[in-house]
Amino acid sequence: MTATQKLAQAGAGAEETRTLTLIQAVTEAMREELARDERVVVFGEDVGARGGVFLATAGLQAEFGKTRVFDTPLSEASIVGAAVGMAVRGMRPIAEIQFADYMGPGFDQIISQAAKIRYRSGGQFTAPMVIRTPSGGGVKGGHHHSQSPESYFAHTPGLKVVMPSTPYDAKGLLKAAVRGEDPVIYFEPKRLYRAAKGEVPTGDYTVEIGKGAVRREGRDLTIIGYGGVMPDAERAAAALAAEGVEAEVIDLRSLVPWDRELVLESVSRTGRAVLVSEAPRMANFMGEVAYVIQEELFDQLLSPVVQVAGFDIPYPYVQDKIYLPGPNRIAAACVQALNY
Amino acid sequence: MIQPFTSDPLRWVSEDGQPIRELPARFTPELLRELHRQMVRAREFDKKLVTLLRQGRTTFYAQASGMEATQVGLAHSLRVGHDWVWPYYRDHTLGLAMGVSMLDIVSQCLGTNSDLCRGRQMPHHFGVADKRFVSISSSIASQVPPAAGTAMAQKYLGTDEITVCTFGDGATSEGDWHAGLNMAGASGAPCLFVCENNQWAISTHLREQTASETIHIKAKAYGMPGYYVDGNDIVAVMEVMGHVAERVRAGEGPALVECLTYRIGSHSNADADAEKHYRTREEVAEWEARDPITRVERLLEHLGAPIDPQEIRDLVAATHREVDEAVLTAEATGQPGWEIMFEDVYGDKPVHLELQEDFLRAEQGTATTGGRA
């Protein structure tokens, strides 16, 4: 597949589209899946009449009724656990955890039940379900409303982990997650909910879990990121372009599984990789990407892989914007790689 | 009408085998003999599996001796293969009484190719889809919220099924237990929660487990009835479970039943000498005197239909043969090869697992005889 084809795949097709925000795309995916399959239900804290704290489920209860879209007790363990039990009984639950920071009380249900039941039962029982949750910083939320816990879940076999950064992907990945056979942790970069706007087809489509997308083609180095950092990665690439440096930008879209082929193909051409994630650096998911790059492409690398990550501190409130890897920090990392 | 929230455990048959309430007509000598047969079979299964453990043919086993009336009684109160069960790790007697074959349980304990769960879990954590007996997990109380969810699905789908969720007394301290009961209560889901209160969570006694007078009164907090039953009286267990299951099935919401019983053996092979470390021989002897199997034998004597001791000896011998045959049959299927390690992680097999499988294939040199039996 050429990079141009990848761009086409990552963006809208030839059919009719209109501009949506990322959160509108999330809502639309749920609306269409609720309409498509009666086994689909949407639930969590405040998702009903209120429509969720970010209004991702706004209007869905009015449209589909309280048996399809409903509020639950304030308990992540029971929200996740109930989703497991429903899925085992043949439903397709979409559970909302109000903020990714609150997945802690539901953690055992995710790792002991959702992730394990297919394996431990020899495939006799399965839990096809989706846990949606807003994650990441940039909204002045302090450390209990800004964390990026994706690495915990990427570390747990049995879970698929995705994080879109565009409205197109948000809708297509969520639909794929609902229709798939596995438990999917679906992180929504909350600072892009309304900041990310893009073309979304009116027709039904899915985005395959496990496939990345090339956001910008380039020959000099490869910037790889996912979720909330993507617009800044593209800004950094644009700034570098003004200096005559052509950075390729890859959006992983899925962490588990992740698109090794796309990443390795790109880095083997450019010889340089800059990995961007706002999660704390220690045991960051991008460490796995860096490891695979050095394992597979050691001889072709022109510089060490550079990681741009969050700091190993609880997410701060006042220093919100300084914490995040913005375009300047990403561009500086690229320069570091180029000047090695 | 059976009342919830009694101060003493509900009982139909006294410890010396006398009916203390009118014996319901369904408890004919024939039924009692069948229940007795299943209880003895489970007791002997325990003994044989402990032997298997000592022979090093399996590595973990958690006895249920002493708890037969609770588990066999529960099995006879649900519709096998129709209602769903989210069990805990001491429920093999429940499984056996539900018709799970000894071969299935033994295969899981040995991790052979005949294991329906494909050798993935530690021994004694079986699951059988056609009995709707969900694969057991080790983490305490983590089955409780999913059980609530399965019951919510049953309500949503408009089935006439119910979900049964079992756990020990220790599980009632876990956050997941409270979350699950609260969820079921708030949603009115058809879930029957059963506490098999054997009074010891490994070495922690109920009195250190909770300051609550009993477990069943906790149901009050979740808006459901709580029933307190003598778990060593199989008539009481079946009468209460039958009543409560019908109530749950009728759409009146979830319920909690606490069966007061006792684990005669150790928690597992990890504490094989329990009396040396955390409980007294006298306490065990006191509960052995309340043996649920003996109670049925005494009841049958009282009813003028005593069981011939030879009949019991024959049953014991037959059970031992049954276990031996199950072990031989299971072992003959061999153990799964390395290939199946990478199966059933996901619905499909992602590239990174294919690569790791390739690595192991190269390391192992050649394919083994993996796969299903």
XYZ file of C-alpha atoms in Angstrom:
713
model
C 0.000 0.000 0.000
C 1.387 3.422 -0.890
C 1.433 6.266 1.561
C -1.162 8.037 -0.572
C -3.471 5.062 -0.297
C -2.909 5.044 3.438
C -3.833 8.684 3.579
C -7.018 7.902 1.677
C -7.775 5.052 4.056
C -7.172 7.236 7.054
C -9.326 10.057 5.757
C -12.809 10.178 4.329
C -13.702 8.177 1.246
C -15.492 9.376 -1.860
C -18.958 9.180 -0.366
C -20.959 11.989 1.146
C -19.502 13.466 4.309
C -20.103 16.287 6.745
C -18.037 17.902 9.437
C -18.371 16.551 12.959
C -16.476 17.031 16.181
C -14.852 13.999 17.756
C -17.507 13.753 20.426
C -20.298 14.068 17.859
C -18.719 11.165 16.012
C -18.669 9.110 19.228
C -22.344 9.838 19.828
C -23.219 9.020 16.251
C -21.408 5.699 16.421
C -23.398 4.732 19.512
C -26.670 5.918 17.989
C -26.115 3.863 14.861
C -25.018 0.771 16.766
C -28.009 1.025 19.109
C -30.262 1.223 16.061
C -28.467 -1.598 14.264
C -28.392 -4.214 17.012
C -30.796 -4.631 19.917
C -28.106 -6.440 21.890
C -26.275 -3.118 22.224
C -26.914 -1.129 25.398
C -25.192 1.973 26.719
C -24.801 2.571 30.427
C -22.711 4.197 33.105
C -22.928 7.006 35.559
C -25.014 9.974 34.347
C -25.228 8.744 30.758
C -29.045 8.764 30.683
C -31.003 11.979 31.089
C -27.855 14.014 31.548
C -26.090 12.463 28.571
C -22.756 12.008 30.326
C -20.573 14.723 31.818
C -19.213 15.525 28.368
C -22.595 14.854 26.714
C -21.267 11.945 24.663
C -24.566 10.117 25.156
C -26.807 13.187 24.915
C -30.166 12.376 23.421
C -29.650 8.627 23.276
C -31.907 7.779 26.201
C -34.661 9.960 24.772
C -34.300 8.163 21.458
C -33.862 4.569 22.611
C -35.470 4.491 26.038
C -34.277 3.625 29.496
C -33.819 -0.079 28.830
C -31.209 0.645 26.162
C -29.462 3.684 27.645
C -29.402 3.891 31.411
C -27.753 5.270 34.503
C -26.113 2.924 36.971
C -25.008 3.163 40.577
C -21.787 5.110 41.039
C -19.517 2.095 40.981
C -16.932 1.343 38.331
C -16.628 -2.239 39.585
C -20.293 -2.833 38.965
C -20.352 -0.922 35.659
C -17.486 -2.973 34.246
C -18.568 -6.190 35.950
C -22.122 -5.850 34.711
C -20.813 -5.332 31.196
C -18.844 -8.582 31.496
C -21.898 -10.482 32.718
C -24.108 -9.040 29.993
C -21.580 -9.826 27.299
C -21.210 -13.386 28.547
C -24.993 -13.720 28.271
C -24.948 -12.545 24.659
C -25.349 -8.787 24.740
C -23.064 -6.076 23.359
C -22.630 -3.614 26.194
C -20.995 -0.207 25.864
C -20.020 0.901 29.363
C -18.922 4.441 30.104
C -16.413 5.194 32.839
C -16.829 8.881 33.501
C -13.101 9.604 33.528
C -10.244 7.192 32.838
C -8.869 8.267 36.206
C -11.754 6.393 37.822
C -10.983 3.038 36.283
C -9.202 2.068 39.490
C -12.266 0.688 41.282
C -13.138 -1.272 38.137
C -9.585 -2.455 37.503
C -10.005 -5.965 38.887
C -13.124 -6.464 36.803
C -11.207 -5.397 33.703
C -8.106 -7.493 34.247
C -9.526 -10.503 36.120
C -12.848 -10.903 34.348
C -13.092 -9.040 31.018
C -9.534 -9.785 29.895
C -9.395 -13.360 31.087
C -12.716 -15.064 30.587
C -12.164 -16.199 27.010
C -8.749 -17.613 27.802
C -9.496 -19.168 31.141
C -12.635 -20.893 29.859
C -10.933 -22.230 26.749
C -13.186 -20.056 24.620
C -16.386 -21.384 26.183
C -17.337 -17.948 27.518
C -16.433 -14.595 25.962
C -16.925 -10.942 26.798
C -17.358 -8.810 23.664
C -17.796 -5.389 25.223
C -16.587 -1.821 25.073
C -15.458 0.409 27.907
C -15.464 4.029 26.762
C -13.673 6.588 28.851
C -12.366 10.154 28.448
C -8.634 10.314 29.106
C -5.655 12.610 28.949
C -4.991 16.170 30.022
C -5.294 19.664 28.676
C -8.601 20.602 30.240
C -7.339 21.921 33.575
C -8.588 18.850 35.370
C -5.834 18.193 37.875
C -4.542 14.715 38.472
C -7.895 12.978 38.955
C -9.299 14.210 35.660
C -6.288 14.145 33.349
C -4.434 10.861 33.502
C -3.474 8.577 30.633
C -3.675 5.030 32.019
C -3.551 3.193 28.685
C -0.294 1.421 29.448
C -1.886 -0.530 32.322
C -4.371 -2.006 29.903
C -1.959 -2.494 27.025
C 0.030 -4.614 29.476
C -2.911 -6.967 30.033
C -3.338 -9.715 27.433
C -6.941 -10.188 26.364
C -7.789 -6.503 26.099
C -7.746 -4.430 22.951
C -6.857 -0.792 23.476
C -7.679 2.006 21.061
C -7.504 5.792 21.105
C -8.709 7.853 18.148
C -7.627 11.399 17.403
C -10.024 12.274 14.575
C -13.810 12.205 14.272
C -13.546 9.732 11.383
C -11.533 7.290 13.459
C -13.601 7.899 16.575
C -16.718 6.692 14.829
C -15.130 3.893 12.839
C -13.126 2.491 15.726
C -16.066 2.576 18.112
C -18.241 0.701 15.645
C -15.486 -1.853 15.120
C -15.146 -2.221 18.881
C -18.864 -2.835 19.347
C -18.941 -5.427 16.560
C -15.748 -7.222 17.549
C -15.424 -10.321 19.697
C -13.123 -8.912 22.369
C -13.260 -6.496 25.272
C -12.048 -3.115 24.021
C -10.837 -0.229 26.156
C -11.761 2.798 24.099
C -9.977 5.930 25.280
C -11.344 9.269 24.159
C -8.815 12.138 24.288
C -11.027 14.599 26.070
C -9.187 17.715 24.988
C -10.000 16.817 21.389
C -13.711 16.208 22.035
C -14.640 19.539 20.506
C -11.254 20.708 19.252
C -10.975 17.931 16.675
C -13.298 18.473 13.724
C -13.295 16.502 10.539
C -15.143 14.918 7.688
C -17.224 11.874 8.574
C -19.117 9.817 5.996
C -22.861 9.601 6.334
C -22.769 5.903 5.542
C -21.804 2.984 7.731
C -18.105 2.132 8.000
C -15.602 0.774 10.473
C -11.928 1.398 11.104
C -10.032 -1.822 11.670
C -8.583 -2.139 15.166
C -4.831 -2.587 14.866
C -4.228 -0.353 11.854
C -2.403 2.952 12.129
C -2.735 5.881 9.744
C -0.221 8.120 8.020
C -1.261 11.707 8.758
C 1.551 13.318 6.815
C 4.170 11.899 4.501
C 7.833 12.669 4.923
C 11.319 11.320 4.288
C 13.476 12.715 7.083
C 12.072 11.212 10.250
C 8.937 9.559 11.593
C 6.847 11.009 14.397
C 4.607 8.375 15.978
C 1.828 9.204 18.404
C -1.780 8.549 19.315
C -4.736 10.311 20.870
C -4.526 13.831 22.233
C -0.966 14.523 21.118
C -1.694 14.081 17.417
C -2.649 17.673 16.534
C 0.532 18.883 18.249
C 2.587 16.269 16.403
C 1.183 17.575 13.141
C 1.890 21.168 14.196
C 5.455 20.170 14.959
C 5.755 18.544 11.529
C 4.392 21.675 9.876
C 6.912 23.834 11.745
C 9.724 21.507 10.693
C 8.519 21.674 7.100
C 8.995 25.418 7.198
C 12.642 24.660 8.025
C 12.900 22.210 5.159
C 12.540 19.045 7.232
C 9.941 16.561 6.028
C 8.577 14.590 8.957
C 6.260 11.641 8.424
C 3.497 11.545 11.019
C 1.856 8.295 12.054
C -1.209 8.015 14.255
C -1.215 4.571 15.851
C -4.996 4.727 16.547
C -4.751 1.286 18.181
C -2.266 0.370 20.899
C -3.310 -3.273 21.197
C -2.781 -4.555 18.661
C -0.535 -1.876 17.171
C 0.535 -1.479 13.581
C 4.118 -2.744 13.598
C 4.206 -3.036 9.833
C 3.296 0.597 9.240
C 5.754 1.875 11.828
C 8.637 -0.310 10.699
C 8.056 0.482 7.041
C 8.138 4.189 7.752
C 11.129 4.199 10.100
C 13.081 1.926 7.768
C 12.722 4.690 5.157
C 13.359 7.693 7.375
C 15.900 6.146 9.763
C 14.665 8.221 12.669
C 11.769 7.843 15.081
C 10.274 10.250 17.571
C 7.640 8.665 19.813
C 5.054 10.927 21.372
C 2.689 10.140 24.219
C 1.452 12.248 27.093
C 1.405 9.313 29.517
C 4.231 9.220 32.093
C 7.519 8.059 30.606
C 8.152 5.158 32.991
C 6.863 1.934 31.397
C 5.043 4.021 28.799
C 3.439 2.022 25.978
C 5.765 3.768 23.534
C 8.622 1.928 25.213
C 7.331 -1.178 23.448
C 7.304 0.644 20.105
C 10.852 1.866 20.718
C 11.965 -1.629 21.616
C 10.542 -3.150 18.448
C 12.093 -0.410 16.302
C 15.553 -1.031 17.737
C 15.105 -4.789 17.552
C 14.009 -4.782 13.931
C 15.779 -1.747 12.475
C 18.941 -1.284 14.533
C 21.171 -1.238 11.480
C 19.003 1.237 9.630
C 18.620 3.775 12.409
C 20.444 7.053 11.864
C 19.873 8.180 15.442
C 18.562 6.773 18.722
C 14.795 6.610 19.060
C 13.645 9.680 20.959
C 10.723 9.552 23.330
C 8.562 12.535 24.144
C 6.376 11.647 27.097
C 4.683 12.961 30.186
C 6.713 13.348 33.335
C 6.771 10.719 36.061
C 4.652 12.767 38.388
C 0.948 12.823 39.134
C -0.672 15.052 36.543
C -0.454 18.648 37.819
C -3.185 21.244 37.790
C -1.531 24.643 37.488
C 1.199 23.397 35.123
C -1.327 21.621 32.889
C -0.035 23.057 29.617
C 3.635 22.795 30.566
C 3.210 19.119 31.380
C 1.823 18.200 27.995
C 4.242 17.552 25.126
C 3.256 20.453 22.884
C 4.504 21.135 19.349
C 7.685 22.881 20.525
C 8.804 19.950 22.658
C 7.983 17.518 19.876
C 9.831 19.620 17.312
C 12.824 19.913 19.636
C 12.924 16.130 19.958
C 12.897 15.878 16.188
C 15.804 18.286 15.946
C 17.632 16.208 18.547
C 17.170 13.136 16.390
C 18.196 14.968 13.248
C 21.332 16.431 14.855
C 22.547 13.190 16.419
C -44.358 -18.489 53.071
C -40.741 -18.438 54.184
C -39.702 -15.344 56.084
C -36.447 -13.492 55.475
C -34.245 -11.971 58.153
C -34.728 -14.616 60.821
C -32.462 -14.462 63.849
C -31.726 -18.201 63.704
C -30.975 -20.346 60.675
C -34.075 -21.858 59.108
C -34.127 -25.612 59.701
C -36.434 -28.494 58.805
C -34.505 -31.409 60.233
C -32.784 -31.442 63.610
C -29.202 -32.570 64.030
C -30.395 -35.967 65.203
C -32.507 -36.428 62.080
C -35.955 -35.529 63.433
C -38.214 -33.309 61.317
C -38.864 -30.186 63.351
C -41.250 -28.805 60.758
C -43.615 -30.776 58.645
C -41.531 -32.537 56.018
C -42.691 -31.321 52.582
C -44.266 -34.116 50.560
C -41.613 -34.026 47.852
C -38.999 -35.313 50.307
C -39.831 -38.936 49.755
C -37.348 -41.599 50.851
C -36.470 -41.979 47.164
C -35.511 -38.318 46.795
C -33.648 -38.301 50.102
C -31.716 -41.384 49.045
C -30.768 -39.723 45.782
C -29.615 -36.597 47.606
C -27.692 -38.758 50.042
C -26.078 -40.598 47.134
C -24.915 -37.341 45.591
C -23.570 -36.058 48.899
C -21.599 -39.235 49.563
C -20.285 -39.206 46.001
C -19.041 -35.634 46.471
C -17.479 -36.485 49.849
C -15.599 -39.393 48.349
C -14.579 -37.277 45.377
C -12.928 -34.919 47.883
C -10.998 -37.789 49.447
C -9.856 -39.117 46.103
C -8.762 -35.722 44.846
C -6.728 -35.130 47.998
C -5.029 -38.443 47.278
C -4.410 -37.338 43.711
C -2.868 -34.178 45.096
C -0.597 -36.138 47.411
C 0.464 -38.245 44.452
C 1.568 -35.054 42.737
C -0.780 -35.568 39.806
C -2.461 -32.226 40.452
C -1.219 -29.174 42.331
C -4.191 -27.546 44.001
C -7.425 -28.699 45.518
C -9.980 -27.028 47.792
C -12.162 -29.490 49.659
C -15.873 -28.999 50.149
C -16.434 -31.799 52.660
C -18.979 -30.684 55.204
C -20.689 -28.365 52.728
C -22.540 -31.027 50.738
C -26.052 -30.129 51.848
C -25.557 -26.515 50.776
C -24.153 -27.330 47.349
C -26.227 -30.383 46.472
C -29.333 -28.610 47.774
C -28.571 -25.564 45.638
C -28.026 -27.722 42.540
C -31.482 -29.200 43.002
C -33.035 -25.751 43.295
C -32.023 -24.422 39.898
C -32.787 -25.471 36.342
C -29.542 -26.946 35.104
C -28.507 -25.691 31.677
C -31.175 -22.999 31.778
C -30.306 -20.830 34.747
C -26.788 -19.393 34.828
C -24.271 -19.966 37.602
C -21.328 -17.726 38.476
C -19.649 -20.005 41.025
C -16.638 -19.684 43.275
C -13.676 -21.977 43.646
C -15.108 -24.460 46.157
C -18.135 -25.455 44.099
C -17.229 -28.825 42.605
C -19.936 -30.476 44.704
C -22.404 -28.036 43.168
C -21.011 -28.879 39.741
C -21.192 -32.630 40.287
C -24.773 -32.370 41.519
C -25.618 -30.279 38.454
C -24.433 -33.109 36.278
C -20.973 -31.834 35.402
C -19.082 -35.029 34.686
C -16.253 -36.192 36.881
C -14.196 -36.387 33.716
C -14.701 -32.649 33.121
C -13.677 -31.708 36.653
C -10.786 -34.154 36.845
C -9.572 -33.093 33.396
C -9.452 -29.491 34.563
C -7.588 -30.510 37.714
C -5.045 -32.393 35.619
C -4.875 -29.881 32.751
C -5.273 -32.529 30.088
C -6.497 -32.221 26.526
C -9.926 -33.251 27.768
C -10.080 -30.084 29.910
C -12.839 -27.895 28.480
C -10.852 -24.891 29.719
C -7.730 -26.107 27.878
C -5.304 -26.167 30.772
C -5.277 -22.425 31.303
C -6.114 -22.116 34.968
C -4.797 -23.593 38.152
C -6.565 -26.814 39.123
C -10.057 -26.741 40.517
C -11.250 -23.778 38.420
C -13.480 -25.488 35.881
C -16.258 -24.082 33.725
C -18.801 -25.894 31.578
C -20.729 -23.964 28.966
C -23.531 -26.468 28.393
C -24.369 -26.329 32.091
C -24.097 -22.526 32.009
C -21.591 -22.976 34.804
C -19.217 -20.067 34.166
C -15.493 -20.678 34.398
C -14.322 -20.104 37.968
C -11.845 -17.337 38.769
C -9.553 -17.096 41.777
C -9.865 -13.430 42.659
C -12.364 -13.302 45.490
C -15.811 -11.849 44.741
C -14.864 -10.809 41.215
C -17.695 -13.029 39.934
C -20.312 -10.995 41.800
C -20.655 -7.906 39.550
C -20.646 -10.044 36.382
C -23.376 -12.208 37.891
C -25.429 -9.062 38.382
C -24.743 -8.223 34.745
C -25.832 -11.633 33.492
C -29.042 -11.240 35.483
C -29.523 -7.758 34.003
C -29.126 -9.281 30.547
C -31.715 -11.952 31.374
C -34.138 -9.255 32.406
C -33.368 -7.174 29.307
C -33.712 -10.161 26.989
C -36.979 -11.162 28.620
C -35.891 -14.689 29.467
C -37.274 -16.708 32.363
C -33.763 -17.614 33.460
C -32.184 -16.545 36.706
C -28.545 -16.176 37.671
C -27.115 -17.885 40.733
C -23.961 -16.402 42.224
C -22.090 -18.211 44.972
C -19.276 -17.090 47.270
C -17.808 -17.775 50.663
C -18.055 -15.625 53.761
C -14.696 -13.975 53.061
C -15.983 -12.609 49.748
C -18.492 -10.442 51.565
C -15.664 -8.149 52.662
C -14.590 -7.352 49.116
C -15.687 -4.156 47.402
C -16.872 -6.138 44.396
C -19.347 -8.017 46.582
C -21.024 -4.820 47.710
C -20.867 -3.334 44.212
C -22.473 -6.427 42.721
C -25.288 -6.695 45.244
C -25.980 -3.000 44.979
C -26.083 -3.167 41.183
C -28.439 -6.140 41.226
C -30.652 -4.472 43.809
C -30.789 -1.148 41.982
C -31.588 -2.816 38.659
C -34.009 -5.402 40.013
C -32.103 -8.127 38.214
C -33.061 -11.786 38.748
C -29.982 -12.772 40.713
C -29.885 -15.272 43.553
C -26.830 -14.639 45.712
C -25.763 -17.572 47.841
C -23.251 -17.231 50.649
C -21.754 -20.599 51.486
C -20.715 -19.465 54.935
C -18.235 -22.106 56.033
C -16.929 -19.687 58.651
C -13.301 -19.614 57.617
C -11.617 -17.603 54.847
C -8.387 -19.598 54.838
C -7.347 -18.823 58.426
C -9.542 -15.802 59.104
C -12.673 -16.580 61.069
C -15.999 -14.919 60.363
C -15.659 -12.995 63.610
C -12.541 -11.302 62.274
C -14.138 -10.995 58.842
C -16.993 -8.742 59.835
C -18.584 -7.084 62.840
C -21.938 -7.830 61.265
C -23.975 -10.302 63.309
C -24.653 -12.420 60.222
C -24.086 -12.161 56.475
C -27.722 -12.368 55.443
C -28.693 -9.143 57.221
C -26.430 -7.243 54.826
C -29.103 -7.833 52.181
C -31.176 -5.180 53.912
C -28.722 -2.518 52.769
C -29.238 -3.513 49.132
C -32.998 -3.607 49.158
C -33.362 -7.347 48.893
C -34.532 -10.067 51.253
C -31.891 -12.015 53.134
C -32.508 -15.580 54.245
C -30.620 -17.478 56.906
C -30.495 -21.234 56.492
C -28.936 -24.193 58.223
C -26.628 -25.136 55.399
C -26.145 -28.647 56.778
C -29.859 -29.395 56.475
C -30.481 -30.249 52.844
C -34.251 -30.072 53.287
C -33.967 -26.526 54.604
C -31.564 -25.526 51.834
C -33.885 -26.856 49.130
C -37.020 -25.430 50.679
C -35.564 -21.949 51.039
C -33.693 -21.970 47.720
C -36.773 -23.222 45.914
C -38.908 -20.512 47.439
C -36.368 -17.763 46.814
C -35.581 -18.902 43.268
C -39.280 -18.735 42.397
C -39.471 -15.286 43.907
C -36.483 -14.129 41.864
C -37.886 -15.790 38.751
C -41.212 -14.045 39.284
C -39.502 -10.689 38.831
C -39.390 -9.633 42.452
C -35.713 -8.770 42.237
C -32.587 -10.320 43.680
C -32.218 -12.091 47.014
C -29.425 -13.255 49.296
C -29.354 -16.619 51.028
C -26.782 -17.354 53.708
C -26.181 -21.045 54.286
C -24.450 -21.589 57.612
C -22.157 -24.569 57.171
C -18.606 -25.631 57.894
C -15.521 -26.629 55.970
C -14.333 -29.803 57.652
C -11.084 -29.974 55.716
C -8.387 -27.403 55.207
C -8.803 -24.433 52.854
C -6.513 -26.132 50.378
C -3.315 -28.070 50.284
C -1.634 -24.808 51.236
C -2.875 -25.175 54.829
C -3.120 -28.927 55.125
C -2.806 -28.860 58.892
C -5.408 -26.226 59.695
C -5.987 -27.412 63.269
C -2.356 -26.840 64.118
C -2.404 -23.201 63.133
C -5.747 -21.480 63.307
C -8.591 -23.597 64.623
C -9.091 -26.229 67.249
C -9.684 -29.928 66.872
C -12.634 -29.473 69.220
C -14.295 -26.999 66.875
C -13.919 -29.370 63.945
C -15.277 -32.264 66.015
C -18.250 -30.158 67.017
C -19.116 -29.559 63.387
C -18.399 -33.122 62.351
C -21.172 -34.039 64.748
C -23.475 -31.901 62.589
C -22.476 -33.715 59.424
C -25.058 -33.125 56.680
C -24.720 -36.655 55.341
C -25.288 -38.259 58.732
C -28.317 -36.058 59.179
C -29.972 -37.431 56.053
C -29.134 -40.971 57.128
C -30.791 -40.331 60.488
C -33.787 -38.775 58.801
C -34.185 -41.842 56.585
C -33.975 -44.047 59.676
C -36.665 -41.942 61.270
C -38.811 -42.341 58.159
C -38.415 -46.101 58.405
C -36.305 -46.317 55.246
C -32.748 -46.693 56.542
C -29.862 -47.024 54.156
C -28.114 -50.385 54.276
C -24.435 -49.821 55.231
C -23.459 -52.152 52.410
C -25.205 -49.792 50.009
C -22.953 -46.980 51.214
C -19.850 -49.151 50.952
C -20.816 -50.018 47.398
C -21.367 -46.349 46.581
C -17.994 -45.405 48.032
C -16.270 -48.122 46.034
C -18.129 -47.156 42.878
C -17.181 -43.504 43.335
C -13.534 -44.363 43.799
C -13.658 -46.414 40.618
C -15.388 -43.557 38.841
C -12.633 -41.135 39.838
C -9.916 -43.618 38.898
C -11.488 -44.125 35.503
C -11.870 -40.377 34.981
C -8.209 -39.883 35.843
C -7.098 -42.599 33.439
C -9.367 -41.317 30.679
C -8.175 -37.744 31.188
C -4.498 -38.661 31.364
C -4.816 -40.712 28.193
C -5.712 -37.569 26.275
C -2.322 -36.064 27.096
C -1.527 -32.486 27.975
C -2.058 -29.615 25.547
C 0.984 -28.603 23.560
C 2.504 -25.150 23.621
C 0.572 -24.016 20.548
C -2.664 -23.503 22.416
C -0.999 -20.987 24.723
C -1.618 -18.407 22.038
C -5.227 -19.323 21.334
C -8.316 -17.826 22.994
C -6.481 -14.683 24.064
C -8.527 -12.768 21.496
C -11.231 -13.668 19.029
C -8.554 -13.385 16.371
C -4.783 -13.662 16.698
C -2.941 -10.337 16.493
C 0.431 -10.070 14.791
C 2.395 -9.768 18.008
C 1.019 -13.098 19.211
C 1.809 -14.707 15.863
C 5.391 -13.481 16.197
C 5.683 -14.828 19.729
C 4.211 -18.115 18.567
C 6.801 -18.230 15.773
C 9.536 -17.649 18.329
C 8.348 -20.469 20.525
C 7.925 -22.777 17.534
C 11.538 -22.193 16.629
C 12.667 -22.668 20.204
C 10.672 -25.865 20.600
C 12.008 -27.129 17.291
C 8.939 -29.018 16.246
C 5.209 -28.991 16.628
C 3.810 -30.941 19.538
C 0.477 -32.686 19.838
C -1.525 -29.692 20.963
C -5.131 -28.984 20.258
C -8.435 -30.182 21.563
C -8.992 -33.778 22.464
